[in-house]
Amino acid sequence: VTVIFEEWVIWGMSDRANLGRDFYPSVLKANLAAFLVGGGIGAAIMLPERLRSPNFLVDILRSLHSVSLG
């Protein structure tokens, strides 16, 4: 599904007159858009579940503490 979305965004962002010369900026913009949409959907799904977890902040603080000491 994301490949179809990405190709549609590339098609929409590319300038039809300069398709060969200015193709890479459109590809990079489309990859960024697909990444942000996919990440936003994933965050919207997971964040409420993580916040309902009883030890959510404790686990984060422990992992940060172990990384800073490690």
PDB file of N, CA and C in Angstrom:
ATOM      1  N   VAL A   1       0.832  -1.189   0.000  1.00  0.00           N
ATOM      2  CA  VAL A   1       0.000   0.000   0.000  1.00  0.00           C
ATOM      3  C   VAL A   1       0.875   1.249   0.000  1.00  0.00           C
ATOM      4  N   THR A   2       1.969   1.253   0.783  1.00  0.00           N
ATOM      5  CA  THR A   2       2.810   2.444   0.831  1.00  0.00           C
ATOM      6  C   THR A   2       3.535   2.673  -0.487  1.00  0.00           C
ATOM      7  N   VAL A   3       3.837   1.607  -1.226  1.00  0.00           N
ATOM      8  CA  VAL A   3       4.498   1.776  -2.522  1.00  0.00           C
ATOM      9  C   VAL A   3       3.566   2.494  -3.491  1.00  0.00           C
ATOM     10  N   ILE A   4       2.308   2.114  -3.493  1.00  0.00           N
ATOM     11  CA  ILE A   4       1.338   2.780  -4.370  1.00  0.00           C
ATOM     12  C   ILE A   4       1.187   4.245  -3.965  1.00  0.00           C
ATOM     13  N   PHE A   5       1.115   4.507  -2.666  1.00  0.00           N
ATOM     14  CA  PHE A   5       1.012   5.880  -2.184  1.00  0.00           C
ATOM     15  C   PHE A   5       2.254   6.677  -2.570  1.00  0.00           C
ATOM     16  N   GLU A   6       3.418   6.074  -2.401  1.00  0.00           N
ATOM     17  CA  GLU A   6       4.669   6.759  -2.712  1.00  0.00           C
ATOM     18  C   GLU A   6       4.761   7.095  -4.202  1.00  0.00           C
ATOM     19  N   GLU A   7       4.424   6.153  -5.058  1.00  0.00           N
ATOM     20  CA  GLU A   7       4.476   6.418  -6.494  1.00  0.00           C
ATOM     21  C   GLU A   7       3.459   7.480  -6.897  1.00  0.00           C
ATOM     22  N   TRP A   8       2.312   7.503  -6.242  1.00  0.00           N
ATOM     23  CA  TRP A   8       1.315   8.524  -6.531  1.00  0.00           C
ATOM     24  C   TRP A   8       1.832   9.904  -6.121  1.00  0.00           C
ATOM     25  N   VAL A   9       2.513   9.993  -4.970  1.00  0.00           N
ATOM     26  CA  VAL A   9       3.066  11.266  -4.514  1.00  0.00           C
ATOM     27  C   VAL A   9       4.182  11.720  -5.452  1.00  0.00           C
ATOM     28  N   ILE A  10       5.038  10.794  -5.903  1.00  0.00           N
ATOM     29  CA  ILE A  10       6.096  11.148  -6.853  1.00  0.00           C
ATOM     30  C   ILE A  10       5.483  11.708  -8.131  1.00  0.00           C
ATOM     31  N   TRP A  11       4.461  11.052  -8.628  1.00  0.00           N
ATOM     32  CA  TRP A  11       3.799  11.516  -9.842  1.00  0.00           C
ATOM     33  C   TRP A  11       3.218  12.914  -9.638  1.00  0.00           C
ATOM     34  N   GLY A  12       2.658  13.158  -8.477  1.00  0.00           N
ATOM     35  CA  GLY A  12       2.059  14.457  -8.209  1.00  0.00           C
ATOM     36  C   GLY A  12       3.075  15.564  -8.006  1.00  0.00           C
ATOM     37  N   MET A  13       4.232  15.253  -7.430  1.00  0.00           N
ATOM     38  CA  MET A  13       5.235  16.273  -7.140  1.00  0.00           C
ATOM     39  C   MET A  13       6.186  16.539  -8.303  1.00  0.00           C
ATOM     40  N   SER A  14       6.264  15.630  -9.239  1.00  0.00           N
ATOM     41  CA  SER A  14       7.214  15.809 -10.335  1.00  0.00           C
ATOM     42  C   SER A  14       6.668  16.802 -11.350  1.00  0.00           C
ATOM     43  N   ASP A  15       7.556  17.612 -11.847  1.00  0.00           N
ATOM     44  CA  ASP A  15       7.214  18.586 -12.875  1.00  0.00           C
ATOM     45  C   ASP A  15       7.228  17.879 -14.223  1.00  0.00           C
ATOM     46  N   ARG A  16       6.113  17.897 -14.924  1.00  0.00           N
ATOM     47  CA  ARG A  16       6.020  17.145 -16.176  1.00  0.00           C
ATOM     48  C   ARG A  16       6.949  17.693 -17.253  1.00  0.00           C
ATOM     49  N   ALA A  17       7.267  18.975 -17.243  1.00  0.00           N
ATOM     50  CA  ALA A  17       8.133  19.554 -18.268  1.00  0.00           C
ATOM     51  C   ALA A  17       9.589  19.149 -18.069  1.00  0.00           C
ATOM     52  N   ASN A  18      10.023  18.967 -16.832  1.00  0.00           N
ATOM     53  CA  ASN A  18      11.421  18.646 -16.527  1.00  0.00           C
ATOM     54  C   ASN A  18      11.532  17.297 -15.839  1.00  0.00           C
ATOM     55  N   LEU A  19      10.833  16.309 -16.336  1.00  0.00           N
ATOM     56  CA  LEU A  19      10.763  15.024 -15.643  1.00  0.00           C
ATOM     57  C   LEU A  19      12.126  14.355 -15.518  1.00  0.00           C
ATOM     58  N   GLY A  20      12.969  14.409 -16.536  1.00  0.00           N
ATOM     59  CA  GLY A  20      14.265  13.751 -16.470  1.00  0.00           C
ATOM     60  C   GLY A  20      15.263  14.471 -15.592  1.00  0.00           C
ATOM     61  N   ARG A  21      15.226  15.791 -15.582  1.00  0.00           N
ATOM     62  CA  ARG A  21      16.248  16.575 -14.898  1.00  0.00           C
ATOM     63  C   ARG A  21      15.985  16.725 -13.398  1.00  0.00           C
ATOM     64  N   ASP A  22      14.763  16.903 -13.015  1.00  0.00           N
ATOM     65  CA  ASP A  22      14.435  17.195 -11.619  1.00  0.00           C
ATOM     66  C   ASP A  22      13.646  16.069 -10.968  1.00  0.00           C
ATOM     67  N   PHE A  23      14.025  14.852 -11.248  1.00  0.00           N
ATOM     68  CA  PHE A  23      13.263  13.726 -10.722  1.00  0.00           C
ATOM     69  C   PHE A  23      13.645  13.405  -9.280  1.00  0.00           C
ATOM     70  N   TYR A  24      14.932  13.525  -8.914  1.00  0.00           N
ATOM     71  CA  TYR A  24      15.377  13.120  -7.579  1.00  0.00           C
ATOM     72  C   TYR A  24      14.771  13.934  -6.443  1.00  0.00           C
ATOM     73  N   PRO A  25      14.618  15.256  -6.563  1.00  0.00           N
ATOM     74  CA  PRO A  25      13.939  15.966  -5.464  1.00  0.00           C
ATOM     75  C   PRO A  25      12.522  15.460  -5.216  1.00  0.00           C
ATOM     76  N   SER A  26      11.814  15.120  -6.285  1.00  0.00           N
ATOM     77  CA  SER A  26      10.461  14.589  -6.112  1.00  0.00           C
ATOM     78  C   SER A  26      10.484  13.235  -5.426  1.00  0.00           C
ATOM     79  N   VAL A  27      11.467  12.405  -5.779  1.00  0.00           N
ATOM     80  CA  VAL A  27      11.587  11.091  -5.147  1.00  0.00           C
ATOM     81  C   VAL A  27      11.907  11.243  -3.664  1.00  0.00           C
ATOM     82  N   LEU A  28      12.812  12.143  -3.323  1.00  0.00           N
ATOM     83  CA  LEU A  28      13.159  12.351  -1.913  1.00  0.00           C
ATOM     84  C   LEU A  28      11.975  12.908  -1.122  1.00  0.00           C
ATOM     85  N   LYS A  29      11.236  13.829  -1.713  1.00  0.00           N
ATOM     86  CA  LYS A  29      10.048  14.365  -1.034  1.00  0.00           C
ATOM     87  C   LYS A  29       9.002  13.278  -0.823  1.00  0.00           C
ATOM     88  N   ALA A  30       8.827  12.432  -1.822  1.00  0.00           N
ATOM     89  CA  ALA A  30       7.839  11.356  -1.699  1.00  0.00           C
ATOM     90  C   ALA A  30       8.261  10.340  -0.645  1.00  0.00           C
ATOM     91  N   ASN A  31       9.560  10.010  -0.588  1.00  0.00           N
ATOM     92  CA  ASN A  31      10.038   9.091   0.443  1.00  0.00           C
ATOM     93  C   ASN A  31       9.832   9.680   1.831  1.00  0.00           C
ATOM     94  N   LEU A  32      10.085  10.967   1.986  1.00  0.00           N
ATOM     95  CA  LEU A  32       9.866  11.623   3.275  1.00  0.00           C
ATOM     96  C   LEU A  32       8.386  11.621   3.638  1.00  0.00           C
ATOM     97  N   ALA A  33       7.534  11.907   2.670  1.00  0.00           N
ATOM     98  CA  ALA A  33       6.091  11.911   2.930  1.00  0.00           C
ATOM     99  C   ALA A  33       5.606  10.524   3.330  1.00  0.00           C
ATOM    100  N   ALA A  34       6.074   9.492   2.631  1.00  0.00           N
ATOM    101  CA  ALA A  34       5.663   8.121   2.964  1.00  0.00           C
ATOM    102  C   ALA A  34       6.173   7.727   4.349  1.00  0.00           C
ATOM    103  N   PHE A  35       7.399   8.134   4.679  1.00  0.00           N
ATOM    104  CA  PHE A  35       7.960   7.838   5.997  1.00  0.00           C
ATOM    105  C   PHE A  35       7.154   8.523   7.101  1.00  0.00           C
ATOM    106  N   LEU A  36       6.801   9.783   6.887  1.00  0.00           N
ATOM    107  CA  LEU A  36       6.051  10.515   7.907  1.00  0.00           C
ATOM    108  C   LEU A  36       4.636   9.975   8.074  1.00  0.00           C
ATOM    109  N   VAL A  37       3.993   9.621   6.976  1.00  0.00           N
ATOM    110  CA  VAL A  37       2.641   9.061   7.074  1.00  0.00           C
ATOM    111  C   VAL A  37       2.683   7.711   7.780  1.00  0.00           C
ATOM    112  N   GLY A  38       3.613   6.850   7.372  1.00  0.00           N
ATOM    113  CA  GLY A  38       3.733   5.534   8.015  1.00  0.00           C
ATOM    114  C   GLY A  38       4.099   5.637   9.481  1.00  0.00           C
ATOM    115  N   GLY A  39       5.032   6.525   9.804  1.00  0.00           N
ATOM    116  CA  GLY A  39       5.409   6.722  11.199  1.00  0.00           C
ATOM    117  C   GLY A  39       4.300   7.334  12.023  1.00  0.00           C
ATOM    118  N   GLY A  40       3.565   8.255  11.425  1.00  0.00           N
ATOM    119  CA  GLY A  40       2.440   8.870  12.131  1.00  0.00           C
ATOM    120  C   GLY A  40       1.337   7.878  12.438  1.00  0.00           C
ATOM    121  N   ILE A  41       1.047   7.008  11.483  1.00  0.00           N
ATOM    122  CA  ILE A  41       0.027   5.982  11.716  1.00  0.00           C
ATOM    123  C   ILE A  41       0.491   5.011  12.794  1.00  0.00           C
ATOM    124  N   GLY A  42       1.745   4.594  12.714  1.00  0.00           N
ATOM    125  CA  GLY A  42       2.282   3.684  13.734  1.00  0.00           C
ATOM    126  C   GLY A  42       2.275   4.305  15.124  1.00  0.00           C
ATOM    127  N   ALA A  43       2.650   5.574  15.207  1.00  0.00           N
ATOM    128  CA  ALA A  43       2.647   6.258  16.503  1.00  0.00           C
ATOM    129  C   ALA A  43       1.232   6.437  17.032  1.00  0.00           C
ATOM    130  N   ALA A  44       0.298   6.753  16.144  1.00  0.00           N
ATOM    131  CA  ALA A  44      -1.091   6.932  16.573  1.00  0.00           C
ATOM    132  C   ALA A  44      -1.692   5.632  17.099  1.00  0.00           C
ATOM    133  N   ILE A  45      -1.258   4.520  16.561  1.00  0.00           N
ATOM    134  CA  ILE A  45      -1.765   3.225  17.021  1.00  0.00           C
ATOM    135  C   ILE A  45      -1.097   2.805  18.328  1.00  0.00           C
ATOM    136  N   MET A  46       0.212   2.984  18.433  1.00  0.00           N
ATOM    137  CA  MET A  46       0.952   2.452  19.577  1.00  0.00           C
ATOM    138  C   MET A  46       0.946   3.356  20.810  1.00  0.00           C
ATOM    139  N   LEU A  47       0.873   4.661  20.634  1.00  0.00           N
ATOM    140  CA  LEU A  47       0.995   5.562  21.778  1.00  0.00           C
ATOM    141  C   LEU A  47      -0.078   5.342  22.843  1.00  0.00           C
ATOM    142  N   PRO A  48      -1.353   5.219  22.499  1.00  0.00           N
ATOM    143  CA  PRO A  48      -2.342   4.968  23.559  1.00  0.00           C
ATOM    144  C   PRO A  48      -2.092   3.661  24.309  1.00  0.00           C
ATOM    145  N   GLU A  49      -1.651   2.633  23.600  1.00  0.00           N
ATOM    146  CA  GLU A  49      -1.355   1.362  24.271  1.00  0.00           C
ATOM    147  C   GLU A  49      -0.164   1.502  25.207  1.00  0.00           C
ATOM    148  N   ARG A  50       0.855   2.238  24.769  1.00  0.00           N
ATOM    149  CA  ARG A  50       2.024   2.432  25.630  1.00  0.00           C
ATOM    150  C   ARG A  50       1.681   3.271  26.855  1.00  0.00           C
ATOM    151  N   LEU A  51       0.859   4.278  26.691  1.00  0.00           N
ATOM    152  CA  LEU A  51       0.502   5.130  27.826  1.00  0.00           C
ATOM    153  C   LEU A  51      -0.374   4.406  28.840  1.00  0.00           C
ATOM    154  N   ARG A  52      -1.133   3.399  28.423  1.00  0.00           N
ATOM    155  CA  ARG A  52      -1.945   2.605  29.350  1.00  0.00           C
ATOM    156  C   ARG A  52      -1.111   1.598  30.121  1.00  0.00           C
ATOM    157  N   SER A  53       0.106   1.342  29.683  1.00  0.00           N
ATOM    158  CA  SER A  53       0.969   0.385  30.363  1.00  0.00           C
ATOM    159  C   SER A  53       1.316   0.922  31.752  1.00  0.00           C
ATOM    160  N   PRO A  54       1.247   0.086  32.792  1.00  0.00           N
ATOM    161  CA  PRO A  54       1.473   0.592  34.151  1.00  0.00           C
ATOM    162  C   PRO A  54       2.905   1.051  34.404  1.00  0.00           C
ATOM    163  N   ASN A  55       3.886   0.476  33.749  1.00  0.00           N
ATOM    164  CA  ASN A  55       5.288   0.827  33.997  1.00  0.00           C
ATOM    165  C   ASN A  55       5.927   1.511  32.799  1.00  0.00           C
ATOM    166  N   PHE A  56       5.167   2.281  32.060  1.00  0.00           N
ATOM    167  CA  PHE A  56       5.671   2.896  30.839  1.00  0.00           C
ATOM    168  C   PHE A  56       6.851   3.821  31.123  1.00  0.00           C
ATOM    169  N   LEU A  57       6.689   4.761  32.030  1.00  0.00           N
ATOM    170  CA  LEU A  57       7.765   5.710  32.320  1.00  0.00           C
ATOM    171  C   LEU A  57       8.913   5.058  33.070  1.00  0.00           C
ATOM    172  N   VAL A  58       8.628   4.079  33.905  1.00  0.00           N
ATOM    173  CA  VAL A  58       9.688   3.385  34.638  1.00  0.00           C
ATOM    174  C   VAL A  58      10.605   2.660  33.664  1.00  0.00           C
ATOM    175  N   ASP A  59      10.040   1.987  32.671  1.00  0.00           N
ATOM    176  CA  ASP A  59      10.851   1.284  31.678  1.00  0.00           C
ATOM    177  C   ASP A  59      11.707   2.251  30.872  1.00  0.00           C
ATOM    178  N   ILE A  60      11.148   3.398  30.521  1.00  0.00           N
ATOM    179  CA  ILE A  60      11.916   4.388  29.766  1.00  0.00           C
ATOM    180  C   ILE A  60      13.074   4.912  30.604  1.00  0.00           C
ATOM    181  N   LEU A  61      12.811   5.245  31.859  1.00  0.00           N
ATOM    182  CA  LEU A  61      13.868   5.775  32.717  1.00  0.00           C
ATOM    183  C   LEU A  61      14.957   4.741  32.968  1.00  0.00           C
ATOM    184  N   ARG A  62      14.586   3.484  33.143  1.00  0.00           N
ATOM    185  CA  ARG A  62      15.590   2.432  33.330  1.00  0.00           C
ATOM    186  C   ARG A  62      16.459   2.271  32.089  1.00  0.00           C
ATOM    187  N   SER A  63      15.846   2.276  30.916  1.00  0.00           N
ATOM    188  CA  SER A  63      16.629   2.109  29.696  1.00  0.00           C
ATOM    189  C   SER A  63      17.531   3.316  29.457  1.00  0.00           C
ATOM    190  N   LEU A  64      17.054   4.524  29.753  1.00  0.00           N
ATOM    191  CA  LEU A  64      17.907   5.705  29.609  1.00  0.00           C
ATOM    192  C   LEU A  64      19.056   5.676  30.603  1.00  0.00           C
ATOM    193  N   HIS A  65      18.783   5.232  31.808  1.00  0.00           N
ATOM    194  CA  HIS A  65      19.821   5.153  32.825  1.00  0.00           C
ATOM    195  C   HIS A  65      20.882   4.125  32.437  1.00  0.00           C
ATOM    196  N   SER A  66      20.465   2.987  31.910  1.00  0.00           N
ATOM    197  CA  SER A  66      21.436   1.963  31.520  1.00  0.00           C
ATOM    198  C   SER A  66      22.260   2.408  30.318  1.00  0.00           C
ATOM    199  N   VAL A  67      21.672   3.184  29.417  1.00  0.00           N
ATOM    200  CA  VAL A  67      22.423   3.680  28.261  1.00  0.00           C
ATOM    201  C   VAL A  67      23.438   4.725  28.702  1.00  0.00           C
ATOM    202  N   SER A  68      23.067   5.590  29.639  1.00  0.00           N
ATOM    203  CA  SER A  68      23.988   6.634  30.078  1.00  0.00           C
ATOM    204  C   SER A  68      25.151   6.060  30.879  1.00  0.00           C
ATOM    205  N   LEU A  69      24.930   4.949  31.565  1.00  0.00           N
ATOM    206  CA  LEU A  69      26.010   4.322  32.322  1.00  0.00           C
ATOM    207  C   LEU A  69      26.849   3.386  31.462  1.00  0.00           C
ATOM    208  N   GLY A  70      26.240   2.863  30.385  1.00  0.00           N
ATOM    209  CA  GLY A  70      26.835   1.816  29.588  1.00  0.00           C
ATOM    210  C   GLY A  70      27.985   2.210  28.786  1.00  0.00           C
TER     211      GLY A  70
END
